[in-house]
CSV table of C-alpha atoms and ligand atoms in Angstrom, one decimal:
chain,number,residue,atom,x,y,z
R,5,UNK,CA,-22.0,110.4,17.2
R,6,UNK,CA,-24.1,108.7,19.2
R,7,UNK,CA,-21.8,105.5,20.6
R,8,UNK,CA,-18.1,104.6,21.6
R,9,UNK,CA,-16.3,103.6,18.8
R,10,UNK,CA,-16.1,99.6,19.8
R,11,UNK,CA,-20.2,99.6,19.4
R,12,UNK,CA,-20.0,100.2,16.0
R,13,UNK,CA,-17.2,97.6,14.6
R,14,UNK,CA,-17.7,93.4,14.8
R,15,UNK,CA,-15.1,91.0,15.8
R,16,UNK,CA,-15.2,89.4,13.0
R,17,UNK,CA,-12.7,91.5,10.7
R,18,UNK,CA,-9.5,92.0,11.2
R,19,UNK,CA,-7.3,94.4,11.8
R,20,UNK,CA,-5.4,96.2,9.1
R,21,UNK,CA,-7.2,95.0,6.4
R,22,UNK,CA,-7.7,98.9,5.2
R,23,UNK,CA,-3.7,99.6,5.9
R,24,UNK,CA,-2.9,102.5,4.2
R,25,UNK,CA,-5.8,103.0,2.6
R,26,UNK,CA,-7.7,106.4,2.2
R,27,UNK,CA,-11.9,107.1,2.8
R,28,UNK,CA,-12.9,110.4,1.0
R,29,UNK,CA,-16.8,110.4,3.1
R,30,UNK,CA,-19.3,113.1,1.9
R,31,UNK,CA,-22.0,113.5,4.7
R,32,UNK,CA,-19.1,112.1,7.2
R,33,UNK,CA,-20.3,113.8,10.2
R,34,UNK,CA,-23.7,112.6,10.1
R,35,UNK,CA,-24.7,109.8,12.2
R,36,UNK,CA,-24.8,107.0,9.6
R,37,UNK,CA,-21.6,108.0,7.6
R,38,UNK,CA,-19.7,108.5,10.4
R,39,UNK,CA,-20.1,105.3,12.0
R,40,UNK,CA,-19.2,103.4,8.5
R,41,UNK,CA,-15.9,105.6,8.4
R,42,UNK,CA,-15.5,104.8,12.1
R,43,UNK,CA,-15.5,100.9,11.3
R,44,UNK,CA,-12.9,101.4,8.4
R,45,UNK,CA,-10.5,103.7,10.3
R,46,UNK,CA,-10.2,101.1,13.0
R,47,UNK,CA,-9.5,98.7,10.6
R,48,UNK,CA,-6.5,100.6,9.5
R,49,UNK,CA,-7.2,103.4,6.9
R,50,UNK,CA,-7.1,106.9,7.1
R,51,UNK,CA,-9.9,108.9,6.3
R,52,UNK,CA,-11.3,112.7,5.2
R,53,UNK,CA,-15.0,113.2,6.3
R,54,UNK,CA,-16.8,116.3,4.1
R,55,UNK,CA,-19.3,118.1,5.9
R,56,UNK,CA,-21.9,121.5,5.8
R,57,UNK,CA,-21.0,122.5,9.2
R,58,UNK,CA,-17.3,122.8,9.8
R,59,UNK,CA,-17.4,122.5,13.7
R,60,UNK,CA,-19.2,119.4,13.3
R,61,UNK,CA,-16.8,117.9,11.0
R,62,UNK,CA,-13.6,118.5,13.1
R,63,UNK,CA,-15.5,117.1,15.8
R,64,UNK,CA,-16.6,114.3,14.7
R,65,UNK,CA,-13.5,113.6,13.1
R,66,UNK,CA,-12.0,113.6,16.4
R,67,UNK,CA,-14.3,111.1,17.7
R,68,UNK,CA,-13.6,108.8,15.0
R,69,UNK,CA,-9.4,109.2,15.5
R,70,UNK,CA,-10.1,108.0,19.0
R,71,UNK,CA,-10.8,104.5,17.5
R,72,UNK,CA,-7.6,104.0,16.2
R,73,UNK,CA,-4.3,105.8,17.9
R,74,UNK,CA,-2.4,106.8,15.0
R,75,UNK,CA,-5.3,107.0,12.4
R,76,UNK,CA,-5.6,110.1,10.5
R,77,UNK,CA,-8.6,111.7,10.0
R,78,UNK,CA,-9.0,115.1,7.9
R,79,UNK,CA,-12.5,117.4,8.4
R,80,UNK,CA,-13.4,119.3,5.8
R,81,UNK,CA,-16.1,121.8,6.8
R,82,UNK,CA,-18.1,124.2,5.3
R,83,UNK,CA,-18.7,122.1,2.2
R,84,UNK,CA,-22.2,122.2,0.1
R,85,UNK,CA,-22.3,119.4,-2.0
R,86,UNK,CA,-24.3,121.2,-4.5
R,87,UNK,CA,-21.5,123.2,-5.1
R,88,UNK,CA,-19.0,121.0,-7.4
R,89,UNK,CA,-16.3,123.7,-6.3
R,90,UNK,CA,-16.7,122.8,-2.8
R,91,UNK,CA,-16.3,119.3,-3.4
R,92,UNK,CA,-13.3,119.9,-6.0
R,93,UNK,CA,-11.3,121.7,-3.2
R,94,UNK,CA,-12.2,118.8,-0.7
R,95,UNK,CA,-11.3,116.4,-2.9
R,96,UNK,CA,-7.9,118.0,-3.4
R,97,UNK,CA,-7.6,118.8,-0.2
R,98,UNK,CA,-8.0,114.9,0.6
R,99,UNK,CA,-5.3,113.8,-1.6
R,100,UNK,CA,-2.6,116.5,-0.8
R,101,UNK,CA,-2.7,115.7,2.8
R,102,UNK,CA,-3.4,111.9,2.8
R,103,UNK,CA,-2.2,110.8,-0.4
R,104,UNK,CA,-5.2,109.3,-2.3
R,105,UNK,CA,-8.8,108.6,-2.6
R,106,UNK,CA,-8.9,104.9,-2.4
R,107,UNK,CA,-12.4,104.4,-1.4
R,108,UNK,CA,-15.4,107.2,-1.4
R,109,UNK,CA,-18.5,107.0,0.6
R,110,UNK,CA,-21.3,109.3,-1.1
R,111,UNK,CA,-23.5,109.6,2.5
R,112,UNK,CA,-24.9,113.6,2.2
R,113,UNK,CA,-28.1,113.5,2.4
R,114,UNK,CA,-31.6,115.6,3.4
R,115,UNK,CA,-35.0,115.2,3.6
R,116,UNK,CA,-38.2,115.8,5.7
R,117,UNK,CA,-41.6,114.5,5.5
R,118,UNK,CA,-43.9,116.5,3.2
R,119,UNK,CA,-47.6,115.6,1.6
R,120,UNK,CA,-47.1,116.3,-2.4
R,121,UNK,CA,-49.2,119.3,-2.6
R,122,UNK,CA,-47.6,121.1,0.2
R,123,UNK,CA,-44.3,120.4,-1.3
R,124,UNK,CA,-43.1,123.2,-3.0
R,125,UNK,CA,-40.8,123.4,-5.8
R,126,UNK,CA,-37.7,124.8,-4.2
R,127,UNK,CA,-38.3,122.2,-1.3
R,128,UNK,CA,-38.3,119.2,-4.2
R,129,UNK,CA,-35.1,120.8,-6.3
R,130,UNK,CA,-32.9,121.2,-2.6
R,131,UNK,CA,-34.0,117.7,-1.6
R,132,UNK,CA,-33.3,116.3,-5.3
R,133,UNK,CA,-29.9,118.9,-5.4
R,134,UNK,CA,-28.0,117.5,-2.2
R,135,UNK,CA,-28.7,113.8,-2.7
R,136,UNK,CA,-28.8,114.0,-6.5
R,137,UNK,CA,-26.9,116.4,-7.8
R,138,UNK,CA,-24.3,116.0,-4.3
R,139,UNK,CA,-24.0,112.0,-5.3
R,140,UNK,CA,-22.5,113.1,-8.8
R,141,UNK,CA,-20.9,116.1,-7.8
R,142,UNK,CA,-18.8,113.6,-5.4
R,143,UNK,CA,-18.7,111.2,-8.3
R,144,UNK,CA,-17.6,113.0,-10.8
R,145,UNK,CA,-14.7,114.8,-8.3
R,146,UNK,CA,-13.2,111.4,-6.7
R,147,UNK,CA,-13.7,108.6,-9.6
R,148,UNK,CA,-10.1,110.1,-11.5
R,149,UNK,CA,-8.6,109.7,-8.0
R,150,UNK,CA,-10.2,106.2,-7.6
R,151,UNK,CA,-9.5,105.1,-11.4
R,152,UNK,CA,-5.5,106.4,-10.1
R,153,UNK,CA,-5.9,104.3,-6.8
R,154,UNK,CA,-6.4,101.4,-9.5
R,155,UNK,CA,-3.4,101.5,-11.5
R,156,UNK,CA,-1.2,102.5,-8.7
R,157,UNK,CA,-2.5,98.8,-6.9
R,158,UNK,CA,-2.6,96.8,-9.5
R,159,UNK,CA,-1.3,93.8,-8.6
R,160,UNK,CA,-0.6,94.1,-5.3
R,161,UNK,CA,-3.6,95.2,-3.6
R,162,UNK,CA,-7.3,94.7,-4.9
R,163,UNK,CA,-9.1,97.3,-2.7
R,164,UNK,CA,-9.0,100.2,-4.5
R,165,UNK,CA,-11.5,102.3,-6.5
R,166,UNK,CA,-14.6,101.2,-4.8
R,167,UNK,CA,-17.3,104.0,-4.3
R,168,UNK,CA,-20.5,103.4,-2.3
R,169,UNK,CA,-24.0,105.8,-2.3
R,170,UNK,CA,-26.2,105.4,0.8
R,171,UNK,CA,-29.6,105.6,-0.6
R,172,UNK,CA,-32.6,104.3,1.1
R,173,UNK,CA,-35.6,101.5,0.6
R,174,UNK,CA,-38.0,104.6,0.0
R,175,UNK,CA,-38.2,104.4,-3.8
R,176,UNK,CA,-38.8,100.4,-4.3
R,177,UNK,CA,-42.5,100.6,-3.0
R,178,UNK,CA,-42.8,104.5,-3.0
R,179,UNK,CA,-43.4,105.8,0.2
R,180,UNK,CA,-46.1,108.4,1.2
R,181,UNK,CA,-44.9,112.2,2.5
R,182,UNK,CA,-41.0,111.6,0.4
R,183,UNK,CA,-41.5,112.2,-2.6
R,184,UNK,CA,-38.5,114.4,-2.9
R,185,UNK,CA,-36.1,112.4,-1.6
R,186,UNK,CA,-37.5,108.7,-3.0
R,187,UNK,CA,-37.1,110.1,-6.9
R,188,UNK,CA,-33.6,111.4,-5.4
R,189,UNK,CA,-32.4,108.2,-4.3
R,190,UNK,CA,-33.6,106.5,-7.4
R,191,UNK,CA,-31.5,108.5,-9.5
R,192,UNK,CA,-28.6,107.9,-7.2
R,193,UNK,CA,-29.2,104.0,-7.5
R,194,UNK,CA,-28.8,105.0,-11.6
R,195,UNK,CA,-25.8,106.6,-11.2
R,196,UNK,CA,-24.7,103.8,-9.5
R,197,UNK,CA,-25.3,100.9,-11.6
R,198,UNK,CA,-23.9,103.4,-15.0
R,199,UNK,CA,-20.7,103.4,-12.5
R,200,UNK,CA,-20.1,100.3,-12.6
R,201,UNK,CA,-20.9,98.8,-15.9
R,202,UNK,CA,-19.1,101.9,-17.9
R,203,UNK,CA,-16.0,101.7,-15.1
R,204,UNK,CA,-16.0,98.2,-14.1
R,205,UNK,CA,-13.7,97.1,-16.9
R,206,UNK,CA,-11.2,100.1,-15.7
R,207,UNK,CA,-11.5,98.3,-12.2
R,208,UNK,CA,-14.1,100.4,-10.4
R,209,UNK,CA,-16.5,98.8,-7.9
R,210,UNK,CA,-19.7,100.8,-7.5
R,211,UNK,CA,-22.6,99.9,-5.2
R,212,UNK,CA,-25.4,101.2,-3.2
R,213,UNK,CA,-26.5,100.8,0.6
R,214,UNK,CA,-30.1,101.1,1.3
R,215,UNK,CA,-30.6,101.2,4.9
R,216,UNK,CA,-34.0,101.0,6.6
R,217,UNK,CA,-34.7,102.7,10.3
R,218,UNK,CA,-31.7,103.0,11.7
R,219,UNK,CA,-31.6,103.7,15.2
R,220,UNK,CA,-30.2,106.6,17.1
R,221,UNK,CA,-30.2,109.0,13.6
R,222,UNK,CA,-31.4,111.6,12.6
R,223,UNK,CA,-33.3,110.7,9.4
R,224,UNK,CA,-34.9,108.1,11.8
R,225,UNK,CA,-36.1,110.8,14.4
R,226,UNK,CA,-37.2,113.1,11.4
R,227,UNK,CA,-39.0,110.3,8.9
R,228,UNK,CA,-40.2,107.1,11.1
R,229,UNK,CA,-40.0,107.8,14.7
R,230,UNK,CA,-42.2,111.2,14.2
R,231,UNK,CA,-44.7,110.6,17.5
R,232,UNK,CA,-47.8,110.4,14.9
R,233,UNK,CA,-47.5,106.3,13.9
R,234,UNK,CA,-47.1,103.3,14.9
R,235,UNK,CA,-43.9,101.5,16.2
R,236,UNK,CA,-42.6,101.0,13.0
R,237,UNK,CA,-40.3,97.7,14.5
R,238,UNK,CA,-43.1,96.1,14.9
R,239,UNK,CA,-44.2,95.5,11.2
R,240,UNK,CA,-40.3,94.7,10.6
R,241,UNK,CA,-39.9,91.0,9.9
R,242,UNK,CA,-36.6,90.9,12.0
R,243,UNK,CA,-38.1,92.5,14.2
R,244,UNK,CA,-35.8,95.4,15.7
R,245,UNK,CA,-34.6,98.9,13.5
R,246,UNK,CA,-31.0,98.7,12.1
R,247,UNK,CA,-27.9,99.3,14.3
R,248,UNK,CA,-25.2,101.7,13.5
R,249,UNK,CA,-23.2,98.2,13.6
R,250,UNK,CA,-25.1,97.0,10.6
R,251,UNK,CA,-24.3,100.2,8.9
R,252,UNK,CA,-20.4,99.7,9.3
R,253,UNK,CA,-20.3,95.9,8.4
R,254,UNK,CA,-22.2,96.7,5.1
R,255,UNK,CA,-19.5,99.1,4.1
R,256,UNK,CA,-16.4,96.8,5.3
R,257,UNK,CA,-17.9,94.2,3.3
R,258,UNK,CA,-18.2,95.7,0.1
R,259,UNK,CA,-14.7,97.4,0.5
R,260,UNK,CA,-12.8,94.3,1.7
R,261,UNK,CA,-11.9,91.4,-0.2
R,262,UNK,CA,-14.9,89.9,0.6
R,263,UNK,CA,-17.0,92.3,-1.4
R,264,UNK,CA,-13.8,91.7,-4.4
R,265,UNK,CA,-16.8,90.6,-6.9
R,266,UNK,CA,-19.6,92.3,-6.2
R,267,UNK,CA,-20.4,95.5,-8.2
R,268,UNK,CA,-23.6,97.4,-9.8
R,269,UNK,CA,-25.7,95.6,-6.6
R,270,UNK,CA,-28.0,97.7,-3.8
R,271,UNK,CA,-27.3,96.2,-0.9
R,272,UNK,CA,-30.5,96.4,1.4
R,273,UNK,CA,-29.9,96.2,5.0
R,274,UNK,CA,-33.0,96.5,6.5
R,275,UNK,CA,-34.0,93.8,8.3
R,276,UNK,CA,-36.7,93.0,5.2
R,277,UNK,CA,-38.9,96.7,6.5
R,278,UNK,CA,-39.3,97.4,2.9
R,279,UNK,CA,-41.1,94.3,2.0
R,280,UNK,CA,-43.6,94.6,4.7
R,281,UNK,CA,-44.3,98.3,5.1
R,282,UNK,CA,-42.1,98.9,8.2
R,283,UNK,CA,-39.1,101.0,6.2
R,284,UNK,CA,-37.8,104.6,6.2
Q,15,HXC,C1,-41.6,121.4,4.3
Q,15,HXC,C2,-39.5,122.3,4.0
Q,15,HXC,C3,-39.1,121.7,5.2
Q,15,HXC,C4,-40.0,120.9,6.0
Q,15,HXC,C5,-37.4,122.8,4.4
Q,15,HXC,N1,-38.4,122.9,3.6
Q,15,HXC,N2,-37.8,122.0,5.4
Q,15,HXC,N3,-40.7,122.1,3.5
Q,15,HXC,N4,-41.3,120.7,5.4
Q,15,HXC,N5,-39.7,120.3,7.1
Q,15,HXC,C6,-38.5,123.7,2.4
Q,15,HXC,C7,-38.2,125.2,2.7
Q,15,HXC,O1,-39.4,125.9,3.1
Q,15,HXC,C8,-37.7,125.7,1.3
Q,15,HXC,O2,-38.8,125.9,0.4
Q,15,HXC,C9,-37.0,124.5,0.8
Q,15,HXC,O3,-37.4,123.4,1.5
Q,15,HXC,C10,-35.5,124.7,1.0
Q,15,HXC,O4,-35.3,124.9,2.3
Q,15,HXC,P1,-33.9,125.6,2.9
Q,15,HXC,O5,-34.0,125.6,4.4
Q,15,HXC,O6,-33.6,126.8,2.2
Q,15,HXC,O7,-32.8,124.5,2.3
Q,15,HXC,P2,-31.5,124.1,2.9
Q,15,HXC,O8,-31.0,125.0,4.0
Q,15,HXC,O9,-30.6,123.8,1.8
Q,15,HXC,O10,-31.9,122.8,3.7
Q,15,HXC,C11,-32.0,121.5,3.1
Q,15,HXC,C12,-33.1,120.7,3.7
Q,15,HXC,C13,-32.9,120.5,5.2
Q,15,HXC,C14,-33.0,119.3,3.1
Q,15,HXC,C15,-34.4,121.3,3.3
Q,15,HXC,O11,-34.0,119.7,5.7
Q,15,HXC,C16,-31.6,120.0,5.7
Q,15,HXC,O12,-30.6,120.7,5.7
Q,15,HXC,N6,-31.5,118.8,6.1
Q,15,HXC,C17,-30.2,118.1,6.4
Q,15,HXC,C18,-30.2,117.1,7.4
Q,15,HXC,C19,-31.2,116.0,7.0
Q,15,HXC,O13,-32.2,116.2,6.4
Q,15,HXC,N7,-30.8,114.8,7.5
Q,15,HXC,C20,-31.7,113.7,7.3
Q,15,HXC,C21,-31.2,112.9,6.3
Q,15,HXC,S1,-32.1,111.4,6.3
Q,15,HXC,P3,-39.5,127.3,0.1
Q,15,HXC,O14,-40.6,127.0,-0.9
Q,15,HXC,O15,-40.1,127.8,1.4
Q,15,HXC,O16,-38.5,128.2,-0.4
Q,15,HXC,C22,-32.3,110.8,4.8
Q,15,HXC,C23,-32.9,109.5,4.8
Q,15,HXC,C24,-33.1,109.1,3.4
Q,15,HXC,O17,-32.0,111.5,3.9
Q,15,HXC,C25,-34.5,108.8,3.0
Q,15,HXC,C26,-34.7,109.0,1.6
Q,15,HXC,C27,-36.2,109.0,1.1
């Protein structure tokens, strides 16, 4: 994690809005994921990040306790989410020590820059397999448990069952060197918007965040900031990459009341890179 935990949350929400509330985060201990789940522990939920590398996860989980003394936060390491058993097991493991899956975060993600013909076939099918096929295998594990944390708050408390996939801006103008990952994300913006028209009337919210470059991370360091082109912030019309900040008010927005009506949506936070040539 690349800050302290107050650089990543605004003054402007308050505390204890997520009481009680449980984060089930795939990709959780990477540097975007894990400053969103940092920004809704401190606002009162608990939380159980999912990650490949199990040292990684307990120590990022850690970090992200630190925000809030008395927080809970689970790791769950050594999970592949092309493997739907991995995922099953986390899942479970979630709801047997924290109670419930009340909001997911589908963050896993990988990529690298590649020319088409030099990208080989088992290069496109792992790209398309961990953000793909890793965005439905979370899906398809935590939407019974988000469709429970529905009925079980009906009536008292709307913020429940909302799931959120962090895509990217790659796929709206296609973007040279991913070609892997950009028909990846696409699909995951699908599977989004399918979420939440077949599952809205049960009470589901689902929505996408498409960040641009996002500074400090690693898919900035691997896909924009390579050393072979220009300063990207520069052809950005707000004129600076995305903040890890950004990252966590997108996610508190669309899981707090505020975000109560809005479902099916991408929500672009970029700074307007995509429009102008300057995204990820
Ligand atoms: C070309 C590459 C490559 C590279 C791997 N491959 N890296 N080809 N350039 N830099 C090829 C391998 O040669 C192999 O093909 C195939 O991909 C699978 O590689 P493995 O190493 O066996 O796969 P795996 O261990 O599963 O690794 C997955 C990975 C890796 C995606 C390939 O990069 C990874 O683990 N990344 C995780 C972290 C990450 O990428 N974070 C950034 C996320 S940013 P052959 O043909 O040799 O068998 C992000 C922003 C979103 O996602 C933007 C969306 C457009």
């Amino acid at each position: 994690m690349a800050a302290t935990s107050t650089d990543f949350i605004s003054e402007i929400w308050r505390k204890g809005i997520f009481e009680n509330k449980v984060v089930f985060c795939t990709g959780g201990s990477g540097d975007i994921c894990s400053a969103q789940v940092m920004a809704i522990v401190h606002l009162g939920a608990n939380a159980c990040i999912v990650g490949r590398n199990k040292d990684k996860a307990e120590r990022v989980a850690n970090e992200i306790a630190t925000t809030r003394p008395g927080s809970r936060v689970l790791a769950v390491g050594n999970v592949d989410v092309r493997k739907i058993k991995d995922l099953e097991d986390a899942a479970t493991t979630c709801v047997r020590e924290l109670g419930s899956i009340d909001f997911v975060i589908a963050g896993a993600a990988g990529n690298f820059l590649a020319p088409f013909l030099q990208l080989s076939t088992n290069a496109f099918r792992a790209v398309v397999e961990i953000d793909l096929m890793g965005a439905w295998n979370t899906a398809k594990l935590t939407v019974p448990y988000l469709l429970k944390s529905v009925s079980k708050n009906k009536g008292s408390s709307r913020l429940s069952g909302r799931i959120i996939f962090i895509s990217s801006t790659n796929q709206y103008t296609g973007t040279q060197l991913v070609t892997h990952g950009a028909v990846a994300k696409s699909g995951i913006d699908t599977l989004s918007a399918q979420l939440a028209i077949e599952l809205g009337p049960r009470g589901l919210t689902s929505n996408v965040i498409a960040p641009g470059p996002i500074s400090g991370t690693e898919g900035t360091r691997r896909l924009v900031d390579t050393g072979k082109g220009d300063d990207r912030s520069k052809r950005i019309p707000l004129g600076r990459y995305g903040s890890l900040k950004d990252m966590g008010n997108a996610v508190i927005y669309l899981f707090s009341e505020a975000g109560d009506y809005v479902t099916g949506s991408v929500l672009v936070v970029d700074g307007a890179a995509w429009r102008t040539g300057g995204g990820a």
